[in-house]
N, CA, C and O atoms as a CHARMM CRD file, in Angstrom:
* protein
*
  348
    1    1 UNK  N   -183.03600  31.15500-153.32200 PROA 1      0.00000
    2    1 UNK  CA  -183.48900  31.07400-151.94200 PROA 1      0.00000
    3    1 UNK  C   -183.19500  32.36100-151.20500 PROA 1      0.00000
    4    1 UNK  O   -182.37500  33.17800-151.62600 PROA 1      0.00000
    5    2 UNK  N   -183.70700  32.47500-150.38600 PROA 2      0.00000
    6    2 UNK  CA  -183.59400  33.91900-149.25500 PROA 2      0.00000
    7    2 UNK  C   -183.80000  33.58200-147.99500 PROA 2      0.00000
    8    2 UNK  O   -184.87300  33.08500-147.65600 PROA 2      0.00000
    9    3 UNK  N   -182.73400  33.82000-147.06800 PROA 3      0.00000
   10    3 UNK  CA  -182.49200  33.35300-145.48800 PROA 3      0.00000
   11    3 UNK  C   -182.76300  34.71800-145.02400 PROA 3      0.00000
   12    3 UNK  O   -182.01000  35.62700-145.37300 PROA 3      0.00000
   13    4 UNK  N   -183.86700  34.96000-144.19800 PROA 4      0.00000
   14    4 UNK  CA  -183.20300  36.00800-143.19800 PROA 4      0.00000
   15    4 UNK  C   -182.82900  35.57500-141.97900 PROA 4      0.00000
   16    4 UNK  O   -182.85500  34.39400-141.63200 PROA 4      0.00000
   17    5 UNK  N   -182.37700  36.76000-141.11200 PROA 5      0.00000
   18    5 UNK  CA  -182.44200  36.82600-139.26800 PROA 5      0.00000
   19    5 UNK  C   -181.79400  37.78700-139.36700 PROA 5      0.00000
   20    5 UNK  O   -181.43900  38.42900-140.35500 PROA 5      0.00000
   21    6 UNK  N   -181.52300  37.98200-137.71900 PROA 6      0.00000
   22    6 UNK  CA  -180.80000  39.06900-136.77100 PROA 6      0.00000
   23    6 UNK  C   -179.36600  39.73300-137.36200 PROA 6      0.00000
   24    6 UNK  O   -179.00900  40.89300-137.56300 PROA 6      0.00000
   25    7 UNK  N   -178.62000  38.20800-137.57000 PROA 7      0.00000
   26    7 UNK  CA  -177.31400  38.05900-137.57400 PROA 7      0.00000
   27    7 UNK  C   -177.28300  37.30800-138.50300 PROA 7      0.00000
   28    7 UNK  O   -178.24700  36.70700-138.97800 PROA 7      0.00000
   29    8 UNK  N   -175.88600  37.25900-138.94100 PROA 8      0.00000
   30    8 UNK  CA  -175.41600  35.95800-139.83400 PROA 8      0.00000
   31    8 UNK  C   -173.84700  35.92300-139.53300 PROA 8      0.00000
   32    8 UNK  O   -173.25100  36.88800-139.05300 PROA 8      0.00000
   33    9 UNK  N   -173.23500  34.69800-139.86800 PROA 9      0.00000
   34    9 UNK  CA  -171.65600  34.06500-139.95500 PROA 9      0.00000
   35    9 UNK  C   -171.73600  33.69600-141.31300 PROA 9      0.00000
   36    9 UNK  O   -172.37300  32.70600-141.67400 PROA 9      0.00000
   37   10 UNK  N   -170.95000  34.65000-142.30900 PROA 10     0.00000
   38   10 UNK  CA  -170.71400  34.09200-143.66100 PROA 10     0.00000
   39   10 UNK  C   -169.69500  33.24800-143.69200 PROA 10     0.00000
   40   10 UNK  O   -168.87300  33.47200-142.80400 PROA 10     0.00000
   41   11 UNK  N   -169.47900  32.46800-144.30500 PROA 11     0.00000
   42   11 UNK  CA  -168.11100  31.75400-144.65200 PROA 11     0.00000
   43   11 UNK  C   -167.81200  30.93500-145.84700 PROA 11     0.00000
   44   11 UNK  O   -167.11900  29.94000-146.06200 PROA 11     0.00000
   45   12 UNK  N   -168.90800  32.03500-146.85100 PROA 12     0.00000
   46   12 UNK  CA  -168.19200  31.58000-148.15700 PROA 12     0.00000
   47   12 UNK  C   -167.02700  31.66600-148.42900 PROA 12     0.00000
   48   12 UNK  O   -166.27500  32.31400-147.70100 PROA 12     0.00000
   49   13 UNK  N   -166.48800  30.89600-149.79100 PROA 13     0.00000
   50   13 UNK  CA  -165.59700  31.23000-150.49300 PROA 13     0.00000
   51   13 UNK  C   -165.17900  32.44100-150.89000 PROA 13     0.00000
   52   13 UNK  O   -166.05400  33.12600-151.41900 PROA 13     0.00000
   53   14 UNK  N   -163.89800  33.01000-150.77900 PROA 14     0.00000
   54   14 UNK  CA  -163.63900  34.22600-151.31000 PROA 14     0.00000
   55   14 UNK  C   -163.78800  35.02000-152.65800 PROA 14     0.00000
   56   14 UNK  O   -163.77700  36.21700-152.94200 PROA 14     0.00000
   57   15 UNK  N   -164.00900  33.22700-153.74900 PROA 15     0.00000
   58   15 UNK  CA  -164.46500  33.35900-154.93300 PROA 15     0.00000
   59   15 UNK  C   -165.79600  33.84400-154.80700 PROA 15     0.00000
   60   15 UNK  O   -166.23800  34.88800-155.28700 PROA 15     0.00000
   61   16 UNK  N   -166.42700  32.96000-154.08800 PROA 16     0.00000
   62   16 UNK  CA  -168.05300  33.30300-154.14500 PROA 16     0.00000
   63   16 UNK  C   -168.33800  35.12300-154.43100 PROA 16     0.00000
   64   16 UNK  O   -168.97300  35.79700-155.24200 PROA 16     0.00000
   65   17 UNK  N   -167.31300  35.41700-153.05200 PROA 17     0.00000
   66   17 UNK  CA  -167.66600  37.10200-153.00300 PROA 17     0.00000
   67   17 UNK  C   -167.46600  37.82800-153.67300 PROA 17     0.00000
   68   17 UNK  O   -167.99200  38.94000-153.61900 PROA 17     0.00000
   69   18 UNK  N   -166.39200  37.36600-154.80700 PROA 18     0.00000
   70   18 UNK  CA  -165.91700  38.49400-155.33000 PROA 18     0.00000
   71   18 UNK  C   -166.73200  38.50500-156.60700 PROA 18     0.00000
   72   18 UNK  O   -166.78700  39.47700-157.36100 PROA 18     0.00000
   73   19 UNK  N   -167.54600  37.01200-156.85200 PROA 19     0.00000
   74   19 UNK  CA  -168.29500  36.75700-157.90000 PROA 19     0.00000
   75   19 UNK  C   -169.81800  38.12300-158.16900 PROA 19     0.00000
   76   19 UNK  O   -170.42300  38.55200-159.15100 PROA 19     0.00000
   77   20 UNK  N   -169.86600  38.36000-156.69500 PROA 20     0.00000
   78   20 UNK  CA  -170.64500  38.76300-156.25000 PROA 20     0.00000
   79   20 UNK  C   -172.36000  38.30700-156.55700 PROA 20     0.00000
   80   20 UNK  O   -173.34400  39.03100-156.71200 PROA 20     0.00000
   81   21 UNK  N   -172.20500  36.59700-156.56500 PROA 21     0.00000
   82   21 UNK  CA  -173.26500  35.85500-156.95800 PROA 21     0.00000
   83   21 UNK  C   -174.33000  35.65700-155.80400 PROA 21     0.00000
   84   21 UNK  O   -175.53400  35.42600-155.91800 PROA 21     0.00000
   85   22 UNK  N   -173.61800  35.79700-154.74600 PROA 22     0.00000
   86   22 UNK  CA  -174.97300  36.02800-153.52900 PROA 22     0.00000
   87   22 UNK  C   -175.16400  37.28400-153.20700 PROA 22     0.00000
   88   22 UNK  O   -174.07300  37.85200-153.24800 PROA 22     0.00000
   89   23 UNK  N   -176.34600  38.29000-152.78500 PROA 23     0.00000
   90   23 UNK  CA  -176.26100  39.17100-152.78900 PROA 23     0.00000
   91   23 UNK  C   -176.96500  39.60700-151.06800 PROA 23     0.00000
   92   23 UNK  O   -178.17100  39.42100-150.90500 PROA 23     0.00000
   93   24 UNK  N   -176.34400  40.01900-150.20700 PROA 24     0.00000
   94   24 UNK  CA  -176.30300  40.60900-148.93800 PROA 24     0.00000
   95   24 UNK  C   -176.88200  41.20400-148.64500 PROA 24     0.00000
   96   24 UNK  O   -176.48300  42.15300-149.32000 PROA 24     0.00000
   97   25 UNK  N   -178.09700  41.79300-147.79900 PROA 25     0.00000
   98   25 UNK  CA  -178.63900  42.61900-147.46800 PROA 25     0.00000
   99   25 UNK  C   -178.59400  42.76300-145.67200 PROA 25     0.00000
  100   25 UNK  O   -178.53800  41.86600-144.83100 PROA 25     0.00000
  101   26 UNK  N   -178.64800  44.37700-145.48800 PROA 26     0.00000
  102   26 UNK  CA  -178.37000  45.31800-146.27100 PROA 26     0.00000
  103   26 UNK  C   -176.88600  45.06400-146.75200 PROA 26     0.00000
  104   26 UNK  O   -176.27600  44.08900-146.31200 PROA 26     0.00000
  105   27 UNK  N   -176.23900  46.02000-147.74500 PROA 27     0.00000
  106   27 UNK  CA  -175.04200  45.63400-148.30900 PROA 27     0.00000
  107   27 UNK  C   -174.14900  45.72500-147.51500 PROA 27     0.00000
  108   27 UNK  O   -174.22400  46.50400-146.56500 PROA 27     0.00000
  109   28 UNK  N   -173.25700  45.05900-147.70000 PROA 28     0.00000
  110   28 UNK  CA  -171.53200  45.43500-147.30600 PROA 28     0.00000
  111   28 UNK  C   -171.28900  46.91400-147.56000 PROA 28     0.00000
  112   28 UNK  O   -171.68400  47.66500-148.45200 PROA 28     0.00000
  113   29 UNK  N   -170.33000  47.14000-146.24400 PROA 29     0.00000
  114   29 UNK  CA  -169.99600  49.07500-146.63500 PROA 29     0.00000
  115   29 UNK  C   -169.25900  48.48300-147.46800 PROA 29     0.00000
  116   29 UNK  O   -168.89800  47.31900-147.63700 PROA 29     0.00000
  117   30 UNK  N   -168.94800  50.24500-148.36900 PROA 30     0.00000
  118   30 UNK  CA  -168.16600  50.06800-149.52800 PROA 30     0.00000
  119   30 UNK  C   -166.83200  49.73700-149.20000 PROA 30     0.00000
  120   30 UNK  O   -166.48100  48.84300-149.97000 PROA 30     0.00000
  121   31 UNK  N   -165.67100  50.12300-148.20200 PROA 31     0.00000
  122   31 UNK  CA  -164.58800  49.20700-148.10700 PROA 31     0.00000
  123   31 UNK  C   -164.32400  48.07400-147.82500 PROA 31     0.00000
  124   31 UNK  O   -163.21800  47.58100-148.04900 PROA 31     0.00000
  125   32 UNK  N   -165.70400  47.19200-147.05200 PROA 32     0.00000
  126   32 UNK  CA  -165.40200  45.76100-147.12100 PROA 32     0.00000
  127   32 UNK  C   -165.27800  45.12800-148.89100 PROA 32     0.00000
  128   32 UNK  O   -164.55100  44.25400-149.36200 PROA 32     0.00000
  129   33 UNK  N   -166.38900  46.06000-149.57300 PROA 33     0.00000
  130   33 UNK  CA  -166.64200  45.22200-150.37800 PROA 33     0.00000
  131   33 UNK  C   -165.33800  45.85500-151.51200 PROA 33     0.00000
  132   33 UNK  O   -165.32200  45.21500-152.56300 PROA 33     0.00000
  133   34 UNK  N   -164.57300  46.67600-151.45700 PROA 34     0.00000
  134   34 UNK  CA  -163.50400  46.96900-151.83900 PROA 34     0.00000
  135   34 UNK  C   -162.00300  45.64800-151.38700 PROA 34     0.00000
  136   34 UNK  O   -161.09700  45.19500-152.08800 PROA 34     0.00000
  137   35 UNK  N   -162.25600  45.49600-150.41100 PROA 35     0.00000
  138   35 UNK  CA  -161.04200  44.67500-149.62400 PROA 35     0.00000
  139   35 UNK  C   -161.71400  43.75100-150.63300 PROA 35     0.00000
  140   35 UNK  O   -161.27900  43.93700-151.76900 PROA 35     0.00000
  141   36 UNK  N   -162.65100  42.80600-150.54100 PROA 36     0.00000
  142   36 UNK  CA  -163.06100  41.72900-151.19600 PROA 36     0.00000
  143   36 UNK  C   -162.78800  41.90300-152.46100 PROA 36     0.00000
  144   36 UNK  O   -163.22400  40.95900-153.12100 PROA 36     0.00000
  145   37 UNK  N   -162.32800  42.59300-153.00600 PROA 37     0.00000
  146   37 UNK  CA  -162.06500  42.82700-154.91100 PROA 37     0.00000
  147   37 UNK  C   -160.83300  43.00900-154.56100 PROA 37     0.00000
  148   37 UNK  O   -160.18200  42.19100-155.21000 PROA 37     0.00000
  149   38 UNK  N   -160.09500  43.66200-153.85600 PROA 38     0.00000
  150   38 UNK  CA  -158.83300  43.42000-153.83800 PROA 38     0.00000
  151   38 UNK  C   -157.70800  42.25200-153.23000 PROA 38     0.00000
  152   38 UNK  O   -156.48000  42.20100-153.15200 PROA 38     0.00000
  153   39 UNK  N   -158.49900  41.62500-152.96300 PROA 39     0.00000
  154   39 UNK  CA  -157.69300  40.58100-151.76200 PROA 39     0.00000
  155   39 UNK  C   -157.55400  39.41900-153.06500 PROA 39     0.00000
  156   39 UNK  O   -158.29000  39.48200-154.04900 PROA 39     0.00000
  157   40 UNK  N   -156.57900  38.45100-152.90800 PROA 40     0.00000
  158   40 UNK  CA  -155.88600  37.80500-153.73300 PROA 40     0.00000
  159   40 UNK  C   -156.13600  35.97700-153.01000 PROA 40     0.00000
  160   40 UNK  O   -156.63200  35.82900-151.89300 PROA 40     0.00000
  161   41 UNK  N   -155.80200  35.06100-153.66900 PROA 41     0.00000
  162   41 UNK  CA  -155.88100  33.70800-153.43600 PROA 41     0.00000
  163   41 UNK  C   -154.98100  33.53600-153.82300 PROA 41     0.00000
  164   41 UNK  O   -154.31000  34.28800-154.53000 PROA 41     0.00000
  165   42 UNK  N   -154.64000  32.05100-153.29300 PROA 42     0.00000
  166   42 UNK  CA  -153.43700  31.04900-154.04800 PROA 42     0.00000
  167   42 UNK  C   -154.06400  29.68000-153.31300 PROA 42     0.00000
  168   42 UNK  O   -155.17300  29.46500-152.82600 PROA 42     0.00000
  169   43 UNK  N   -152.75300  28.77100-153.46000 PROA 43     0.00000
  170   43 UNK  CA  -153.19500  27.46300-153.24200 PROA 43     0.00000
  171   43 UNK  C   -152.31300  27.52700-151.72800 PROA 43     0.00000
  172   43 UNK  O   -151.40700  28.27400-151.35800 PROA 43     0.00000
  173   44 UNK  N   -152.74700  26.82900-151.31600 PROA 44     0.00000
  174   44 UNK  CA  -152.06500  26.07000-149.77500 PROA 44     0.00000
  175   44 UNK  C   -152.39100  24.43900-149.60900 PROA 44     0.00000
  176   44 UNK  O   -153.42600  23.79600-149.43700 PROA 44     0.00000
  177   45 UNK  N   -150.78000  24.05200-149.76800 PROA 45     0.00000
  178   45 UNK  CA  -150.65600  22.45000-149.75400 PROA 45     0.00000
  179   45 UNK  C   -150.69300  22.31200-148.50800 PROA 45     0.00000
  180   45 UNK  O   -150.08300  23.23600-147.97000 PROA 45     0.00000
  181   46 UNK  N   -151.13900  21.56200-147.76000 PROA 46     0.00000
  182   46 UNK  CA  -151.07900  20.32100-146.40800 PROA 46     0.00000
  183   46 UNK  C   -150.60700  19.08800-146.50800 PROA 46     0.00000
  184   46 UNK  O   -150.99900  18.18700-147.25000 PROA 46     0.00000
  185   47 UNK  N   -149.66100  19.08300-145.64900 PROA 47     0.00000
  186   47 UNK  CA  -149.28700  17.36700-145.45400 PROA 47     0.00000
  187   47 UNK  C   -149.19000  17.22500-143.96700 PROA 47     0.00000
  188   47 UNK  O   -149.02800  18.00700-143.03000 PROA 47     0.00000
  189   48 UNK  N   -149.35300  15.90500-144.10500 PROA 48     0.00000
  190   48 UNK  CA  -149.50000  15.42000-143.14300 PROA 48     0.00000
  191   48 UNK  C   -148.57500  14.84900-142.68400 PROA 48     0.00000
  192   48 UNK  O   -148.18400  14.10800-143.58600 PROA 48     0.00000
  193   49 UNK  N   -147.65800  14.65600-141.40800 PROA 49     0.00000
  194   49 UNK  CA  -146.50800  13.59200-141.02100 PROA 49     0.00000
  195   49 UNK  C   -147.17600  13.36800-139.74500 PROA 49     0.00000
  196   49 UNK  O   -147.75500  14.10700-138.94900 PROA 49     0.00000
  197   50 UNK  N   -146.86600  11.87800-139.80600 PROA 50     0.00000
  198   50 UNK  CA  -146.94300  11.15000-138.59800 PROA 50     0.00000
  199   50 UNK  C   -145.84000  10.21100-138.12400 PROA 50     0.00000
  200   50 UNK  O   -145.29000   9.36200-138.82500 PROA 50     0.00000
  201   51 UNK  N   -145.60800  10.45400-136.94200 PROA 51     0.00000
  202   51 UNK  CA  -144.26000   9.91900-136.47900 PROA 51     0.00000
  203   51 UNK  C   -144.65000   8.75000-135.09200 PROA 51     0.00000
  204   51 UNK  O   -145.43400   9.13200-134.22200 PROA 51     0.00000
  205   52 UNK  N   -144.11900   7.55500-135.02600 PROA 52     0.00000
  206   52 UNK  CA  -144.49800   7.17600-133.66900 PROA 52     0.00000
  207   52 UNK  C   -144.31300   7.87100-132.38500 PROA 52     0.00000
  208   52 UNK  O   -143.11900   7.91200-132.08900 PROA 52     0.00000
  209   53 UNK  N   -145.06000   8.41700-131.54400 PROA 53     0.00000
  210   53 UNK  CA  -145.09100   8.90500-130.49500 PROA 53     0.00000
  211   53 UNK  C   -143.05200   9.31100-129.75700 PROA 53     0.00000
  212   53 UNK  O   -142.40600  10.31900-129.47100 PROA 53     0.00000
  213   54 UNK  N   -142.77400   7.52000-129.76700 PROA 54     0.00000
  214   54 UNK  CA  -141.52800   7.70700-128.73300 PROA 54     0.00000
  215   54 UNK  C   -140.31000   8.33800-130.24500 PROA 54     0.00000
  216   54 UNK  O   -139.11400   8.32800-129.95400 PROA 54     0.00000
  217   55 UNK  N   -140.63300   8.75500-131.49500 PROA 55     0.00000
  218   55 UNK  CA  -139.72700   9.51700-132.26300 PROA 55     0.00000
  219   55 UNK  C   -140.39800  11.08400-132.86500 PROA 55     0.00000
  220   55 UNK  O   -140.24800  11.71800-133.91000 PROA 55     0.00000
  221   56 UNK  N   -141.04900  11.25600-131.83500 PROA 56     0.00000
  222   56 UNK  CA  -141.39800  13.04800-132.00700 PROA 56     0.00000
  223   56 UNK  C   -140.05300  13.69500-131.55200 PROA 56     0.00000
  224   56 UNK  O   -139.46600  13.39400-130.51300 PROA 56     0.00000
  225   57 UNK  N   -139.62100  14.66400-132.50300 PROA 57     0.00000
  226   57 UNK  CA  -138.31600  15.48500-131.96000 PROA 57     0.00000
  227   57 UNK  C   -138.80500  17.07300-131.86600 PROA 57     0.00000
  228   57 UNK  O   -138.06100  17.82400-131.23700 PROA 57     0.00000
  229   58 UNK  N   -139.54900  17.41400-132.22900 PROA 58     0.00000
  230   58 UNK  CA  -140.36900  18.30100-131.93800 PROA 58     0.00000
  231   58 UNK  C   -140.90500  18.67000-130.83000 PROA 58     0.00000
  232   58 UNK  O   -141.48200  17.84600-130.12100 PROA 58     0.00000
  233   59 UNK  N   -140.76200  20.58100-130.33300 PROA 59     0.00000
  234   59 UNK  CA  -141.61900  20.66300-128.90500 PROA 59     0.00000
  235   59 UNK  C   -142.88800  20.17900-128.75200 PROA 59     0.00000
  236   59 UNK  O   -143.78000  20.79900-129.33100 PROA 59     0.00000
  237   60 UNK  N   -143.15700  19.28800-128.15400 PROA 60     0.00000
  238   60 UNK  CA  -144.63400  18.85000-127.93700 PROA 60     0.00000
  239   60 UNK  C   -145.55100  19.81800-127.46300 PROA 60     0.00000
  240   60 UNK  O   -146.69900  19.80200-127.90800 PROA 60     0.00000
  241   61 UNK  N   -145.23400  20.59200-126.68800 PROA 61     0.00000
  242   61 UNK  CA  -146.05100  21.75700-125.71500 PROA 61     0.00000
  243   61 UNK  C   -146.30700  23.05300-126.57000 PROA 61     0.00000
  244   61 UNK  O   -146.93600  23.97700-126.05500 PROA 61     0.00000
  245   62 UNK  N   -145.84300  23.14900-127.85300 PROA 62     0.00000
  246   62 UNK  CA  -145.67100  24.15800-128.95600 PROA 62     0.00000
  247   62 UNK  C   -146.75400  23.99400-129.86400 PROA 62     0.00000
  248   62 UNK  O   -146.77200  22.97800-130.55900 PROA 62     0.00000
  249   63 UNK  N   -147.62200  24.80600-129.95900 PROA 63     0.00000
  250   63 UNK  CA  -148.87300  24.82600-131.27400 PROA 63     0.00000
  251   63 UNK  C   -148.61700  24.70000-132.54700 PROA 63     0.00000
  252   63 UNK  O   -149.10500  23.86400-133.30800 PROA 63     0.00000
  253   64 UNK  N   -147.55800  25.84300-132.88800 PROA 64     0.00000
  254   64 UNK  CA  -147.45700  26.14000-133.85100 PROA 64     0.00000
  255   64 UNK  C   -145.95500  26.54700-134.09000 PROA 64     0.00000
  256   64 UNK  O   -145.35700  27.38200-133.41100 PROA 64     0.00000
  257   65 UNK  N   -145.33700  25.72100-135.33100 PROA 65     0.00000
  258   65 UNK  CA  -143.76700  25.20300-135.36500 PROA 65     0.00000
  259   65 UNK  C   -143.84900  26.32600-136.65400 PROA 65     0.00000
  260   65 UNK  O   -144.76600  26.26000-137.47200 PROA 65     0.00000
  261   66 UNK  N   -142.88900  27.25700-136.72400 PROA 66     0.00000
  262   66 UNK  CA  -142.45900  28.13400-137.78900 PROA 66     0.00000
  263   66 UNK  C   -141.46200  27.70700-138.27200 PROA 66     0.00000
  264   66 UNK  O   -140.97100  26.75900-137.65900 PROA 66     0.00000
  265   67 UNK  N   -140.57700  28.27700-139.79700 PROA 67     0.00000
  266   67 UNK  CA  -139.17400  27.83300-140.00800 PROA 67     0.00000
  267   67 UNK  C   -138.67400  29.05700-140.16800 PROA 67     0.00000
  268   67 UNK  O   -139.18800  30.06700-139.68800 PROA 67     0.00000
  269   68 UNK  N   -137.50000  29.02600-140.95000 PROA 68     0.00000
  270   68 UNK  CA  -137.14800  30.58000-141.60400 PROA 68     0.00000
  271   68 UNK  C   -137.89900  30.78600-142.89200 PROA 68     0.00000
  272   68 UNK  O   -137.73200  31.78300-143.59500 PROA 68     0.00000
  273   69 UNK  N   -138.51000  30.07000-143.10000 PROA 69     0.00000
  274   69 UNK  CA  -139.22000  30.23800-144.73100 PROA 69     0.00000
  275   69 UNK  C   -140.60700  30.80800-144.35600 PROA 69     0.00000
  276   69 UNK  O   -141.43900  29.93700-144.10400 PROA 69     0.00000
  277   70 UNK  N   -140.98900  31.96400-144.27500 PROA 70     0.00000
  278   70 UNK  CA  -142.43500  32.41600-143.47600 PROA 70     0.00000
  279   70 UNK  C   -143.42800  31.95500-144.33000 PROA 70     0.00000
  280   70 UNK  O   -144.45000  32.62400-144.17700 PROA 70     0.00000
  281   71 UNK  N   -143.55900  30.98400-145.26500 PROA 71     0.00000
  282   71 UNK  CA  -144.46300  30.46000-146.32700 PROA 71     0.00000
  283   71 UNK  C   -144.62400  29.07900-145.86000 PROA 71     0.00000
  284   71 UNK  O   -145.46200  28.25100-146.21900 PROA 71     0.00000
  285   72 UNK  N   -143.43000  28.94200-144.76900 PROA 72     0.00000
  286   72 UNK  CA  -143.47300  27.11800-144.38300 PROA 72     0.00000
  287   72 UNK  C   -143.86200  26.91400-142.90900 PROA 72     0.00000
  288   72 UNK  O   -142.95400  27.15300-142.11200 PROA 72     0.00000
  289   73 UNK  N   -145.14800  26.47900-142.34700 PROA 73     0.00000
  290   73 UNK  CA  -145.44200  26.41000-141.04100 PROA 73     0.00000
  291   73 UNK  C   -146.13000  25.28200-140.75000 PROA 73     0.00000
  292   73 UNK  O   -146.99000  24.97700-141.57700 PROA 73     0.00000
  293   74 UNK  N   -145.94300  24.28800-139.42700 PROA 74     0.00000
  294   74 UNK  CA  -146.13400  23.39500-139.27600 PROA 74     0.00000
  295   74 UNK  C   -147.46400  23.53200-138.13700 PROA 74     0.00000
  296   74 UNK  O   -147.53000  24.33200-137.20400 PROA 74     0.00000
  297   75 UNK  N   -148.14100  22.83800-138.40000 PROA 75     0.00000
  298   75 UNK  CA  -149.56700  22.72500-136.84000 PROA 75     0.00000
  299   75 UNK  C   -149.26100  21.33300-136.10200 PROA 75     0.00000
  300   75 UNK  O   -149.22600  20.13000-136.36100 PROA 75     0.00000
  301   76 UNK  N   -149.10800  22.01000-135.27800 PROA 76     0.00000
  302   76 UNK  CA  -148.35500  20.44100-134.09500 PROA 76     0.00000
  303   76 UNK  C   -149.63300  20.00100-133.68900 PROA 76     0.00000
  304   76 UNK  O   -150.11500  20.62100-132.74100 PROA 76     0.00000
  305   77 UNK  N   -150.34300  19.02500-134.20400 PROA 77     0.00000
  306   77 UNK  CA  -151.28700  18.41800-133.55200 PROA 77     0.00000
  307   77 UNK  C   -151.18800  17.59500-131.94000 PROA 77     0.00000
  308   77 UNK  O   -151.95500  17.35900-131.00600 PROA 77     0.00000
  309   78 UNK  N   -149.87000  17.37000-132.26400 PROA 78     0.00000
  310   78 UNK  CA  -149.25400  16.61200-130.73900 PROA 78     0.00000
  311   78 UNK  C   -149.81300  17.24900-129.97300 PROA 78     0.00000
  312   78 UNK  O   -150.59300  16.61400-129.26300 PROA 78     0.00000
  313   79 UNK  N   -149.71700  18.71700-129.73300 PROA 79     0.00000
  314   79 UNK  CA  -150.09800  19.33000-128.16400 PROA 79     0.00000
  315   79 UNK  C   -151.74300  19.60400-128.03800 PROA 79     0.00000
  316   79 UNK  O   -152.21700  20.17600-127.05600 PROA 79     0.00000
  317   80 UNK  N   -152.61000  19.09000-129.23500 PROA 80     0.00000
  318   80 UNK  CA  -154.31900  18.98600-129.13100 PROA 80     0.00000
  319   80 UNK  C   -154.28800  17.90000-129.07000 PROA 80     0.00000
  320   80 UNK  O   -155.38000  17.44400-129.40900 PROA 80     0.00000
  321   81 UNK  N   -153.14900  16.67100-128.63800 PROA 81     0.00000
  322   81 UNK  CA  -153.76300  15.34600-128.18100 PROA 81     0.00000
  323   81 UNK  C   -153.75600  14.24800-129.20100 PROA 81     0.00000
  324   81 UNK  O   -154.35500  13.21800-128.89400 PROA 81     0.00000
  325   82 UNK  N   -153.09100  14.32500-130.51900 PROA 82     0.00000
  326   82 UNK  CA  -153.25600  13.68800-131.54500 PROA 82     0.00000
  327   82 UNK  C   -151.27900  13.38000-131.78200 PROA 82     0.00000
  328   82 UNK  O   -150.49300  13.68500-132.67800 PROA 82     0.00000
  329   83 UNK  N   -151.12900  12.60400-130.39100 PROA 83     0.00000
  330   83 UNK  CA  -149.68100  12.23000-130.64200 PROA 83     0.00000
  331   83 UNK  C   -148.91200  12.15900-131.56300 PROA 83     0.00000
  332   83 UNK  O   -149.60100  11.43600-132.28400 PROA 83     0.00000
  333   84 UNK  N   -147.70100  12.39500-132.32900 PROA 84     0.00000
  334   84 UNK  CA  -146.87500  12.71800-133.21200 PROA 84     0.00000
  335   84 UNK  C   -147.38500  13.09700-134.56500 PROA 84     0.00000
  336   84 UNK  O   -146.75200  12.57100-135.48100 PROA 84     0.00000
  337   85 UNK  N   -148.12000  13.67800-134.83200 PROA 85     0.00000
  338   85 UNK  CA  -148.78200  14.03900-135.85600 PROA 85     0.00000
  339   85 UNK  C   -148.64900  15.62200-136.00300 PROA 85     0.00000
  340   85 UNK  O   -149.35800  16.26300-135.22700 PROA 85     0.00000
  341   86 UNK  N   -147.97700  16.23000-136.74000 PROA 86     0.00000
  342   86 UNK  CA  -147.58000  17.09300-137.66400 PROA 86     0.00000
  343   86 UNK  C   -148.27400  17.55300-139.14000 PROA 86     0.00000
  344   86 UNK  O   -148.39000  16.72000-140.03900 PROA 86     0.00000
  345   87 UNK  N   -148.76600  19.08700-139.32400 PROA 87     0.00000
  346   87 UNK  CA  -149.76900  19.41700-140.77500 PROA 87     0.00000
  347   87 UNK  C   -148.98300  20.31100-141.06300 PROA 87     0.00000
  348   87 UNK  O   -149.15900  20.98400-142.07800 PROA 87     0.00000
């Protein structure tokens, strides 16, 4: 298949790109398409906790809960309205 227009929002997979199985026109400059061969993946687990509302111990008014482990970060759903719920 072939889409054109003006503009586009890609948001393939990073695999996709590096597969280089779709092909872009006009091309990517050569350092995007450098970053894209060099840039790396892994996995990222999500969990989910949910707590009843009146046992959130957590800042409620806080987006985004960090620890000392910069690999471990929490998304406070509480403060978008989705009471004690923690990702």
């Amino acid at each position: 298949r072939e889409y054109q227009g003006d503009y586009v929002i890609c948001t393939l997979p990073l695999g996709v790109l590096k597969s280089e199985s779709v092909e872009i026109f006009p091309r990517l400059p050569e350092g995007q398409r450098d970053a894209i061969r060099r840039m790396g993946s892994g996995a990222h687990n999500k969990v989910v906790l949910r707590f009843a509302p009146s046992d959130v111990f957590w800042p409620t008014n806080v987006a985004n809960l960090n620890t000392l482990e910069p690999c471990i970060q929490f998304l406070n759903l509480h403060a978008y309205g989705k009471e004690g719920v923690i990702v």
